[in-house]
């Protein structure tokens, strides 16, 4: 016998057991005597399980809670029971632990475990589990709150008690699909429904959520009514219609086979007010137009067209489609975007690419083909061929950028027009309120950024400080950033005007106080002496020095000065004699005499005449990588042995004359250094005139109106709004070689030059008329550039050479939005709106957004690093993506600035 054993003794009274231990291996007959058979037994009778802990000890009456049961002797468990109800399922983790799923039940019950040895004894309260009634679900928010009546909109439903949800209904119709994300979130797909507003409800085992207008409401929007109709004929000027419902909109397209006449007005058709949305003279010699008008009266009616000149001998065509929004007679239809397009020869007919300004909008397009047209396949769009073979395309459920297409039987030119119409219930938006102003005080000189907070600030058109309007930037529906204007001292109320009205005065929360700043003071001058011929760099310390207009040494103005801070100025002393007081003048007056703290002594100890001296450095800035050719002007340069930029030696320099040196900058760190010339006679003294600034990494962003934002070390050299030039089609920005200037490029290939940028050509200057220039690629020399079309076509200017294009490769696209050159200017990348990349010349591939699995459609620009081994992409919101060796130095979202009109991107 091995191990311990249980000894059983059999006698006349039956079997009696005495437990010695529960560990044994075999049973052995040990002997037979008068008392009976003595046996050593090597296995014990199984012990019943026990339950000692239930965690958690409560859960929903709907079941489904994961419960951990702790105890003993769980091996071989055959059942877990909550009261009298079996668990939905269980897993025996070990002899001491089980994980079970609670069933549907009520009240407080004992949890028991069953094994072949028996059922665990009730051991209240340690084995208790309490079923807690789950509250009814509630719906508190729906996003988006509208979608197409055709269904298919993905809707996020927010609320409470969603666990175990079995159904989501839109009105009385079940959702096409649903996913329970958490107890507070469900994602559901809207079903097809008639136009109108419905409540969304959620059903769980506890019941169905109660209606919660307007938080749970979803609006089934815009859909076509009836079918598209068209008519063609010589000299016709009327179109029969029969609008169905007040509040719907009639969209009419018109075309005449001549470019001279245009539609002056439209009347009738059950519409009181018709609006011309877009008009275009196509390259095929036709006038194409789209008009729209809200339906006021229903039934059979006639639309009458008045042309600018008789069309008696011309063939005219009219088409019409009615659309409904289901919002009733107060429905308001507004024109959001329009577009026109002259397509190059192709079998594809492209309609204008348009992006809704917000929410769901109606896209309607009209195209005149060059061959036999057929319907396109763009998702969501309905196509109709007109009486004369033209193409209408519409989608009432557009919420993001679209560019529909149709086809024609053979390659040829075509033209098209398109519009986006927004829709609302016509109720006026709520009036704005101003509840806070920070800071609430500022200088009478103005210019201080002020954060205005409140409600209903979306769509702000005017911000006033008292009665004075000012420049402002919308941040959100509750915040605006404004610049305080120049105003007299005193407190004023800040008001905001939106389409909902003007905010009421809310003193003191909306008040801003203008305070007159005190006059400047001068407390110290360092150094306090210098040579009589001037040129000493002097640091002036004091107070209220911002806005300084003049620095005087006695009665003589400083040769130059820079206001470093409100308490410090750096100035160059003029020529002078004796001891003088240094004074500072601002808009608030001139500093009082403060001898001896403000005194400067002119000494008659000039440096030896043979010492070199620098009077100018041009250009005075360049990239920190070095390599900039700089002309240094001054005196006594003969015999120059070294030129330094700070402490770094210029790699090359040439002494042109005793007054001129040409040097190449070494590499340096961002910041300003003194340029020093060393001759056998000595070293040039330092001063303001010898300074050179290494520009750190940076870039510019340009808006479509020609506005400019500078980041990092990129300097600001001007913008179109500052020149009072008003455009909305800027698509590119090209820096000069030294980054001290740039060109802005319009969609038509027009060019505006800033800083040291010269003019090297434009498409209008060549007599080329386009509207699809999307990007500009600078040469590494800064003396030329390529213009890139939306189709990947290339135009070269200046010293730019041609290295390839997408049409040249037989690739047909319409979404090229940016391009960037390699470092040596012998290649470039083209970038699509989705962040896709095409490489030309010696351009290598460093990555793309589709390659990262990132799905976007708003990339508007791209720039490369200095070494051409990486590039940045920028979105319309100013967000930045970096590839290769490109580092991240900032973005507009990172500054808390929210825009959607960034159209260009450049580095310095």
Coordinates of N, CA and C in Angstrom, one line a residue, residues 239-245 250 267-271 295-304 322:
X239 N -42.8 76.3 -70.7 CA -42.6 74.9 -70.2 C -43.8 74.6 -69.3
X240 N -44.6 73.5 -69.7 CA -45.7 73.2 -68.8 C -45.3 72.4 -67.6
X241 N -45.8 72.7 -66.5 CA -45.5 72.0 -65.2 C -46.7 71.8 -64.4
X242 N -46.6 71.0 -63.4 CA -47.8 70.8 -62.5 C -47.2 70.5 -61.1
X243 N -46.7 71.5 -60.3 CA -46.1 71.3 -59.0 C -47.2 70.7 -58.0
X244 N -46.6 69.8 -57.1 CA -47.5 69.0 -56.3 C -47.8 69.6 -54.9
X245 N -46.7 70.2 -54.3 CA -46.8 70.5 -52.9 C -46.2 71.9 -52.6
X250 N -39.0 73.9 -57.5 CA -38.8 73.5 -58.9 C -37.4 74.0 -59.3
X267 N -41.1 83.4 -65.0 CA -42.3 83.6 -64.2 C -43.2 82.4 -64.4
X268 N -44.2 82.4 -63.4 CA -45.2 81.3 -63.5 C -44.8 80.0 -62.9
X269 N -45.5 78.9 -63.2 CA -45.1 77.6 -62.8 C -45.5 77.4 -61.3
X270 N -46.4 78.2 -60.7 CA -46.7 78.0 -59.3 C -45.7 78.6 -58.4
X271 N -44.7 79.3 -58.9 CA -43.6 79.9 -58.2 C -43.7 81.4 -58.2
X295 N -42.2 76.4 -54.5 CA -43.6 76.3 -55.0 C -44.5 77.0 -54.0
X296 N -45.4 77.9 -54.5 CA -46.4 78.6 -53.7 C -47.8 78.0 -54.0
X297 N -48.1 77.7 -55.3 CA -49.4 77.2 -55.6 C -49.2 75.9 -56.5
X298 N -50.2 75.0 -56.4 CA -50.1 73.7 -57.0 C -51.0 73.6 -58.3
X299 N -50.8 72.5 -59.0 CA -51.7 72.3 -60.2 C -51.0 72.7 -61.5
X300 N -51.7 72.4 -62.6 CA -51.1 72.7 -63.9 C -50.8 74.2 -64.1
X301 N -49.7 74.5 -64.6 CA -49.2 75.9 -64.8 C -48.2 75.9 -65.9
X302 N -47.8 77.1 -66.3 CA -46.8 77.3 -67.3 C -45.7 78.2 -66.8
X303 N -44.5 77.7 -67.1 CA -43.3 78.5 -66.8 C -42.9 79.3 -68.1
X304 N -42.8 80.6 -67.9 CA -42.5 81.5 -69.1 C -41.1 82.0 -69.0
X322 N -39.2 68.6 -59.8 CA -39.6 69.1 -58.5 C -39.0 68.2 -57.4

